[in-house]
Coordinates of C-alpha atoms and ligand atoms in Angstrom, one line a residue:
M1 CA 0.0 0.0 0.0
D2 CA 1.3 3.4 -0.9
S3 CA 1.9 6.2 1.6
I4 CA 2.5 9.9 1.4
L5 CA 5.5 11.6 3.0
V6 CA 4.9 15.3 3.9
T7 CA 7.5 17.6 5.4
G8 CA 6.5 20.9 7.0
N9 CA 7.9 23.5 4.6
G10 CA 6.5 27.0 5.5
P11 CA 3.9 29.1 3.7
L12 CA 2.2 28.0 0.5
N13 CA 1.7 30.3 -2.5
G14 CA 0.2 29.9 -6.0
Q15 CA -2.8 28.3 -7.6
I16 CA -4.7 25.0 -7.1
P17 CA -7.2 23.9 -9.8
I18 CA -10.4 22.4 -8.3
A19 CA -11.9 19.3 -10.0
G20 CA -15.5 18.3 -10.6
A21 CA -17.5 17.1 -7.6
K22 CA -17.2 13.4 -6.7
N23 CA -20.5 13.5 -4.9
A24 CA -22.2 15.1 -7.9
C25 CA -20.7 12.7 -10.4
L26 CA -21.7 9.7 -8.3
T27 CA -25.4 10.7 -8.6
L28 CA -25.2 12.0 -12.1
M29 CA -23.8 8.7 -13.5
P30 CA -26.8 6.5 -12.3
A31 CA -29.1 9.1 -14.0
T32 CA -28.1 7.4 -17.3
L33 CA -30.3 4.5 -16.2
L34 CA -33.3 6.7 -16.6
S35 CA -33.0 7.0 -20.3
E36 CA -32.1 4.8 -23.3
E37 CA -30.4 7.8 -24.9
P38 CA -26.7 8.7 -24.2
L39 CA -25.8 10.9 -21.2
T40 CA -22.4 12.5 -21.3
L41 CA -20.7 14.2 -18.3
T42 CA -17.8 16.7 -18.7
N43 CA -15.5 18.1 -16.0
A44 CA -15.6 14.6 -14.3
P45 CA -13.0 14.0 -11.5
R46 CA -10.4 11.2 -12.0
L47 CA -11.1 9.2 -8.8
S48 CA -11.3 5.5 -7.8
D49 CA -14.9 6.0 -6.7
I50 CA -15.8 7.0 -10.3
K51 CA -14.1 3.8 -11.5
T52 CA -16.2 1.8 -9.0
M53 CA -19.4 3.4 -10.2
T54 CA -18.3 2.8 -13.8
A55 CA -17.9 -0.9 -13.0
L56 CA -21.3 -1.1 -11.3
L57 CA -23.1 0.5 -14.3
Q58 CA -21.2 -1.8 -16.7
S59 CA -22.3 -4.8 -14.6
L60 CA -25.9 -3.8 -15.3
G61 CA -25.2 -3.7 -19.0
A62 CA -24.7 0.0 -19.5
E63 CA -22.0 1.2 -21.8
V64 CA -19.6 3.6 -20.0
S65 CA -16.5 5.0 -21.6
S66 CA -14.0 7.4 -20.1
L67 CA -12.6 9.9 -22.5
Q68 CA -10.1 12.8 -22.4
D69 CA -8.0 11.3 -19.6
G70 CA -11.2 10.6 -17.5
Q71 CA -12.6 14.1 -17.7
V72 CA -15.5 13.0 -20.0
I73 CA -17.7 10.1 -19.2
A74 CA -19.9 8.9 -22.1
M75 CA -22.7 6.6 -21.0
S76 CA -25.6 4.7 -22.7
S77 CA -28.1 2.5 -20.9
H78 CA -30.0 1.6 -24.1
S79 CA -30.1 -2.1 -23.4
L80 CA -29.5 -3.2 -19.8
T81 CA -28.9 -6.9 -19.0
S82 CA -29.4 -6.8 -15.2
Q83 CA -31.2 -4.8 -12.5
T84 CA -29.1 -6.2 -9.7
A85 CA -26.3 -4.3 -7.9
D86 CA -24.1 -6.9 -6.3
Y87 CA -22.8 -6.8 -2.7
D88 CA -19.2 -7.0 -3.8
I89 CA -19.4 -3.6 -5.6
V90 CA -21.9 -1.9 -3.2
R91 CA -19.9 -2.8 -0.1
K92 CA -17.0 -0.8 -1.5
M93 CA -18.9 2.3 -2.1
R94 CA -22.2 3.3 -0.5
A95 CA -23.1 5.6 -3.4
S96 CA -23.8 2.4 -5.4
N97 CA -27.2 2.5 -3.8
L98 CA -28.0 5.4 -6.1
V99 CA -28.9 3.0 -8.9
L100 CA -32.0 1.9 -6.9
G101 CA -34.3 4.8 -7.8
P102 CA -33.4 5.0 -11.5
L103 CA -33.7 1.2 -12.0
L104 CA -37.1 1.1 -10.2
A105 CA -38.4 4.0 -12.3
R106 CA -37.3 2.7 -15.7
F107 CA -37.8 -1.0 -15.3
G108 CA -40.2 -1.4 -12.4
Q109 CA -37.8 -3.5 -10.4
A110 CA -34.3 -3.3 -8.8
V111 CA -32.3 -5.6 -6.5
V112 CA -29.6 -3.6 -4.6
S113 CA -27.4 -4.9 -1.9
L114 CA -27.5 -3.0 1.4
P115 CA -24.1 -1.2 1.6
G116 CA -23.4 -2.4 5.1
G117 CA -21.7 -0.1 7.5
C118 CA -18.5 1.8 6.9
A119 CA -15.8 3.4 9.0
I120 CA -17.9 6.5 9.8
G121 CA -21.2 4.9 10.6
A122 CA -24.0 2.4 10.2
R123 CA -25.4 4.3 7.2
P124 CA -28.8 2.6 6.9
M125 CA -31.2 3.1 3.9
D126 CA -34.5 3.4 5.7
L127 CA -35.1 7.0 4.4
H128 CA -34.5 5.8 0.8
V129 CA -37.0 2.9 1.3
E130 CA -39.7 5.1 2.9
G131 CA -39.5 7.6 0.0
L132 CA -39.7 4.9 -2.7
E133 CA -42.6 3.2 -0.9
A134 CA -44.4 6.5 -0.8
L135 CA -44.2 6.4 -4.6
G136 CA -45.9 3.0 -4.6
A137 CA -42.9 0.7 -4.6
E138 CA -42.9 -2.5 -2.7
V139 CA -39.5 -3.0 -1.0
E140 CA -38.4 -6.1 0.8
L141 CA -35.1 -6.9 2.5
K142 CA -33.9 -10.4 1.8
D143 CA -30.5 -11.9 2.3
G144 CA -28.9 -8.5 2.6
Y145 CA -30.5 -7.2 -0.6
L146 CA -33.3 -4.7 -1.1
H147 CA -35.8 -6.2 -3.5
A148 CA -37.8 -3.3 -4.9
K149 CA -40.6 -3.6 -7.4
A150 CA -43.3 -1.3 -8.9
P151 CA -45.0 -3.5 -11.5
G152 CA -47.6 -0.9 -12.5
G153 CA -45.0 1.9 -12.4
L154 CA -44.4 4.5 -9.7
K155 CA -47.1 7.1 -8.8
G156 CA -46.4 10.7 -7.7
A157 CA -47.0 11.4 -4.0
V158 CA -46.4 14.0 -1.3
H159 CA -43.6 12.7 1.0
Q160 CA -42.0 14.4 4.0
M161 CA -38.5 12.9 4.8
R162 CA -37.7 12.4 8.5
F163 CA -34.2 13.7 7.9
A164 CA -32.7 15.7 5.0
S165 CA -30.7 12.7 3.6
V166 CA -28.6 13.5 0.5
G167 CA -28.7 10.1 -1.0
A168 CA -32.4 9.5 -0.2
T169 CA -33.3 12.8 -1.8
E170 CA -31.3 11.8 -4.9
N171 CA -32.9 8.4 -5.2
I172 CA -36.4 9.7 -4.7
V173 CA -36.0 12.6 -7.1
M174 CA -34.6 10.4 -9.8
A175 CA -37.4 7.8 -9.3
A176 CA -40.1 10.5 -9.4
T177 CA -39.0 11.9 -12.8
L178 CA -40.7 8.9 -14.5
A179 CA -43.6 8.4 -12.0
K180 CA -47.2 9.0 -13.0
G181 CA -48.3 12.4 -11.6
T182 CA -46.8 14.9 -9.2
T183 CA -44.4 14.3 -6.4
V184 CA -43.7 16.8 -3.7
L185 CA -40.6 15.9 -1.6
K186 CA -40.5 17.8 1.8
N187 CA -37.5 18.3 4.0
A188 CA -35.4 17.5 1.0
A189 CA -31.6 17.9 1.2
R190 CA -30.3 21.2 -0.3
E191 CA -26.7 20.3 -1.2
P192 CA -25.2 21.8 -4.4
E193 CA -24.8 18.3 -5.7
I194 CA -28.6 17.9 -5.7
V195 CA -29.0 21.1 -7.5
D196 CA -26.5 19.9 -10.1
L197 CA -28.4 16.6 -10.5
V198 CA -31.7 18.4 -11.0
E199 CA -30.1 20.7 -13.6
C200 CA -28.9 17.6 -15.5
L201 CA -32.3 15.8 -15.2
R202 CA -34.0 19.0 -16.5
K203 CA -31.7 18.9 -19.6
M204 CA -32.9 15.3 -20.0
G205 CA -36.5 16.5 -20.1
A206 CA -37.5 16.1 -16.4
Q207 CA -40.0 18.6 -15.0
I208 CA -38.6 19.6 -11.6
S209 CA -38.6 22.8 -9.4
G210 CA -37.5 23.8 -6.0
E211 CA -34.0 22.2 -6.0
G212 CA -31.8 23.8 -3.3
T213 CA -34.9 24.5 -1.1
P214 CA -36.4 22.0 1.4
T215 CA -39.3 21.3 -1.0
I216 CA -38.7 19.8 -4.4
E217 CA -41.7 19.3 -6.9
I218 CA -41.4 16.8 -9.7
Q219 CA -44.0 16.3 -12.5
G220 CA -43.5 12.8 -13.9
V221 CA -42.9 12.4 -17.6
D222 CA -43.2 9.3 -19.9
R223 CA -39.5 9.2 -20.8
L224 CA -36.3 11.2 -20.6
H225 CA -33.9 11.9 -23.4
G226 CA -30.1 12.1 -23.6
A227 CA -28.0 15.2 -22.6
T228 CA -24.5 16.5 -22.0
H229 CA -23.8 18.0 -18.5
Q230 CA -20.8 19.6 -16.9
V231 CA -20.2 18.4 -13.3
V232 CA -20.3 21.2 -10.7
T233 CA -17.1 22.1 -8.9
D234 CA -16.2 20.0 -5.9
R235 CA -17.0 22.1 -2.8
I236 CA -15.3 19.6 -0.5
E237 CA -12.1 19.5 -2.4
L238 CA -12.3 23.3 -2.6
G239 CA -12.8 23.6 1.2
T240 CA -10.0 21.1 1.8
Y241 CA -7.4 23.1 -0.2
M242 CA -8.7 26.4 1.3
L243 CA -7.3 25.1 4.6
A244 CA -3.8 24.6 3.1
P245 CA -2.8 28.4 3.3
A246 CA -4.9 28.7 6.4
I247 CA -2.8 26.1 8.3
C248 CA 0.6 26.9 6.6
G249 CA 0.4 30.6 5.9
G250 CA 0.8 32.2 2.5
E251 CA -1.8 32.9 -0.2
V252 CA -3.4 30.4 -2.5
E253 CA -6.0 30.9 -5.3
L254 CA -8.4 28.0 -5.8
L255 CA -9.3 28.0 -9.5
G256 CA -12.9 27.2 -10.2
G257 CA -14.0 27.9 -6.6
R258 CA -17.2 29.8 -6.0
M259 CA -18.2 31.4 -2.7
S260 CA -21.8 30.1 -3.1
L261 CA -20.5 26.6 -2.7
V262 CA -18.7 27.2 0.7
E263 CA -20.6 30.1 2.3
S264 CA -20.8 28.7 5.9
F265 CA -17.3 27.2 5.7
A266 CA -15.8 30.5 4.5
A267 CA -17.6 32.4 7.3
K268 CA -16.0 30.0 9.9
L269 CA -12.6 30.6 8.3
D270 CA -13.2 34.4 8.5
A271 CA -14.0 34.1 12.2
A272 CA -10.8 32.2 12.7
G273 CA -8.7 34.9 11.0
V274 CA -8.5 33.6 7.5
S275 CA -9.5 35.9 4.6
V276 CA -11.5 34.4 1.6
S277 CA -12.1 36.6 -1.4
E278 CA -13.6 36.0 -4.8
T279 CA -11.2 36.5 -7.8
E280 CA -11.7 36.3 -11.6
G281 CA -10.7 32.7 -11.5
G282 CA -12.0 31.5 -8.2
L283 CA -11.3 32.1 -4.5
K284 CA -8.2 33.5 -2.9
V285 CA -7.4 32.5 0.7
A286 CA -4.8 33.9 3.0
R287 CA -4.2 34.1 6.8
K288 CA -5.0 37.7 7.9
N289 CA -2.2 37.8 10.5
G290 CA -0.3 35.0 12.1
R291 CA -1.8 32.1 14.0
V292 CA -5.5 31.4 13.5
R293 CA -8.0 31.8 16.3
A294 CA -10.0 28.8 17.7
V295 CA -13.7 28.7 16.6
D296 CA -16.5 26.3 17.4
V297 CA -18.0 24.1 14.6
V298 CA -21.3 22.1 14.4
T299 CA -21.8 20.0 11.3
E300 CA -25.3 20.2 9.7
P301 CA -27.0 19.5 6.3
F302 CA -26.3 22.2 3.7
P303 CA -26.2 25.2 4.0
G304 CA -24.7 24.4 7.4
F305 CA -21.1 23.5 8.0
P306 CA -20.4 20.4 5.9
T307 CA -19.6 17.2 7.8
D308 CA -17.1 16.3 4.9
L309 CA -15.0 19.3 6.0
Q310 CA -15.0 18.5 9.8
A311 CA -11.9 16.4 9.9
Q312 CA -10.0 19.0 7.8
M313 CA -11.2 21.9 10.0
M314 CA -10.1 19.9 13.1
A315 CA -6.5 19.8 11.7
L316 CA -6.6 23.6 11.5
M317 CA -8.0 24.0 15.0
C318 CA -5.2 21.8 16.3
T319 CA -2.8 24.7 15.6
A320 CA -5.2 27.6 16.6
E321 CA -4.9 29.9 19.5
G322 CA -7.5 28.8 22.1
T323 CA -9.9 26.0 22.5
S324 CA -12.4 24.8 19.8
V325 CA -15.4 22.5 20.2
L326 CA -16.4 20.5 17.1
E327 CA -19.8 18.8 17.2
E328 CA -20.4 16.1 14.6
R329 CA -24.2 15.8 14.1
I330 CA -24.4 13.9 10.8
F331 CA -22.4 10.7 11.4
E332 CA -22.0 8.7 14.6
N333 CA -18.3 7.9 14.3
R334 CA -16.5 10.6 12.4
F335 CA -13.6 11.4 14.7
M336 CA -11.1 8.6 13.8
H337 CA -8.6 11.2 12.6
A338 CA -8.4 12.6 16.2
P339 CA -6.1 9.8 17.7
E340 CA -3.9 10.2 14.7
L341 CA -3.6 14.0 15.1
V342 CA -2.9 13.3 18.8
R343 CA 0.1 11.3 17.7
M344 CA 1.3 14.5 16.1
G345 CA 1.1 16.4 19.4
A346 CA -2.5 17.7 19.1
Q347 CA -4.5 18.1 22.3
I348 CA -8.0 16.6 21.5
E349 CA -10.6 15.1 23.8
V350 CA -13.5 13.2 22.2
H351 CA -16.7 12.5 24.1
G352 CA -19.4 11.0 21.9
G353 CA -20.2 13.4 19.0
T354 CA -18.1 16.2 20.5
A355 CA -14.4 16.8 20.2
T356 CA -12.7 19.6 22.2
V357 CA -9.4 20.8 20.7
T358 CA -6.9 23.0 22.5
G359 CA -4.6 24.5 19.9
V360 CA -0.8 24.0 20.1
E361 CA 1.9 26.3 18.7
R362 CA 3.3 23.6 16.3
L363 CA 2.4 20.0 15.6
K364 CA 5.2 17.4 15.3
G365 CA 5.6 15.2 12.2
A366 CA 4.9 11.5 12.9
P367 CA 3.9 8.3 11.1
V368 CA 0.0 8.2 11.0
M369 CA -2.7 6.1 9.4
A370 CA -5.6 7.2 7.2
T371 CA -8.9 5.6 8.4
D372 CA -11.4 7.1 5.9
L373 CA -11.4 9.5 3.0
R374 CA -11.7 12.9 4.7
A375 CA -9.5 11.8 7.7
S376 CA -6.7 11.0 5.3
V377 CA -6.5 14.5 3.9
S378 CA -6.8 16.1 7.4
L379 CA -3.6 14.3 8.3
I380 CA -1.9 15.6 5.2
L381 CA -3.0 19.2 6.1
A382 CA -1.6 18.7 9.6
G383 CA 1.7 17.3 8.1
L384 CA 2.0 20.4 5.9
A385 CA 2.2 22.6 9.0
A386 CA 4.0 20.2 11.3
E387 CA 7.7 20.3 12.2
G388 CA 9.5 17.5 10.5
E389 CA 8.2 14.5 8.5
T390 CA 4.8 12.9 8.5
T391 CA 4.1 9.7 6.8
V392 CA 0.4 9.0 6.0
S393 CA -0.3 5.3 5.3
R394 CA -3.3 3.6 3.7
V395 CA -3.7 6.4 1.1
Y396 CA -6.0 4.3 -1.0
H397 CA -8.7 6.2 1.1
L398 CA -7.3 9.4 -0.4
D399 CA -7.6 8.2 -4.0
R400 CA -11.3 7.8 -3.6
G401 CA -11.9 11.5 -3.4
Y402 CA -8.8 13.6 -4.3
E403 CA -7.1 13.5 -7.7
H404 CA -3.4 14.5 -8.0
V405 CA -3.0 15.6 -4.4
V406 CA 0.8 15.5 -4.5
R407 CA 0.9 17.5 -7.8
K408 CA -1.6 20.1 -6.6
L409 CA 0.1 20.7 -3.3
E410 CA 3.6 20.6 -4.8
G411 CA 2.4 23.3 -7.2
V412 CA 2.0 25.7 -4.3
G413 CA 5.4 24.9 -2.6
A414 CA 4.6 21.9 -0.4
K415 CA 7.2 19.3 0.3
I416 CA 5.2 16.1 -0.4
E417 CA 5.8 12.9 -2.2
R418 CA 4.0 9.6 -2.8
I419 CA 6.0 6.5 -1.6
K420 CA 5.1 3.4 -3.6
G421 CA 4.1 0.5 -1.2
Q422 CA 5.9 -2.8 -1.4
Ligands
EPZ501 C1 -23.6 11.9 1.1 O1 -23.7 10.6 1.8 C2 -22.2 12.0 0.7 N1 -21.8 11.0 -0.2 C3 -21.3 12.0 2.0 O2 -20.0 12.2 1.6 C4 -21.7 13.1 2.9 O3 -21.0 13.0 4.1 C5 -23.2 12.9 3.3 O4 -24.0 12.9 2.1 C6 -23.7 14.0 4.2 O5 -23.5 15.3 3.5 C7 -22.2 11.1 -1.5 O6 -22.9 12.0 -1.9 C8 -21.8 10.0 -2.4 P1 -27.0 11.0 4.0 P2 -25.2 10.0 2.1 O7 -28.0 10.1 3.5 O8 -26.1 10.3 1.0 C9 -28.3 8.8 8.0 C10 -17.7 11.8 1.4 O9 -16.8 11.9 2.3 N2 -29.2 8.1 7.1 O10 -27.3 12.5 4.0 O11 -25.0 8.6 2.5 C11 -26.9 8.4 7.7 O12 -26.6 7.3 8.5 C12 -19.0 11.2 1.8 O13 -17.6 12.3 0.2 C13 -30.2 7.3 7.7 O14 -30.3 7.2 8.9 O15 -25.5 10.8 3.4 C14 -26.1 9.6 8.2 O16 -25.9 9.5 9.6 C15 -19.0 10.6 3.2 N3 -31.0 6.6 6.8 C16 -27.0 10.8 7.8 O17 -28.3 10.2 7.7 C17 -31.0 6.7 5.5 O18 -31.8 6.1 4.8 C18 -26.6 11.5 6.6 O19 -26.7 10.6 5.5 C19 -30.0 7.5 4.9 C20 -29.1 8.2 5.8

């Protein structure tokens, strides 16, 4: 297994290009199942999760080709051979469950393995099932698989979700595009990736309104046609790299960044003493003066502070002046980066869903282990600011969600290299 060696090397300066959003692409790709005409995505990120979704769609009989070094994904689901998403693929990536809604809507049936838990939590699918049942589907759990069917087709309905689940919103919205009649989805998730999905579905002929608000209305149509869609910028990669000059000093411009994608995150950085300003090409980030100040963080559904940036923000707070309280309200076990940061000299106490961080002047480099996607990059951020060398092992987690990390950080002056595993 590869590892990444980072050596604290002072302030960072320059530009970092931000890729298309992993979590938008992972819901846009299954949308191809809704139509027999081709769907092409541009600005796609080059990530192992995208390869996993490609393999899943191909296992269903879809044609998926990756062009222009992976930045374009051309898909066609003209003739599928299966409506079953196997456990061996789904267990690797929870987002595989996003084929459920589209398969059910187009074919009236789907068999999708339950993803099983993952490092950050149990991650059940009850909210997905409740929404699809509201549209008239019959869903049964058998041998670890969800067997869903809607022989007479799905019917529009009014449905209030108990929690604003991102994936459940995506599955229900995609299913409702081909249901008979009108669906009103209440307490829907408002993430930019959902707005991006709806914009793509609308290009395919779907009749949808209200995306980005808690109430999304979908008028079912008989069929959807093909389209070409550019994947929205990745707000989590953007936020992650905004923290690089925040933790190291210097000034970095994030190309393709937009303030509207990271409003609550940028406000927290401002309160901590980090300036974020819009430029022609994106967002410019710099520490206002010296050491950042400790701020408190509570993770919430969009537009609140993103849970996917909690680990990275914790790394910054480990070097802040004062004490910060980070409350993780979305997942039940998303502090696995904390013990690894403590190995680097951080002062962190975790009690349930709350971590209390007392900032230290300087972290010390140490060998640490990545435990999940966002934890892995929080350790790299800590290593950029630490004294000496930090080796982050198990970087396969990193490859799921960050393309060309070494190249992007080297480009702004970081001392970082990837060490091939034996
Ligand atoms: C999406 O996961 C993202 N993944 C996650 O990003 C992100 O952390 C999460 O949304 C929250 O923003 C993709 O978009 C591919 P949820 P998702 O359904 O859809 C519980 C990353 O690092 N829940 O909003 O699975 C669930 O257990 C990943 O890129 C139920 O209880 O998130 C969790 O505690 C990690 N029942 C909470 O809701 C359900 O049926 C949020 O889950 C569904 C979810």
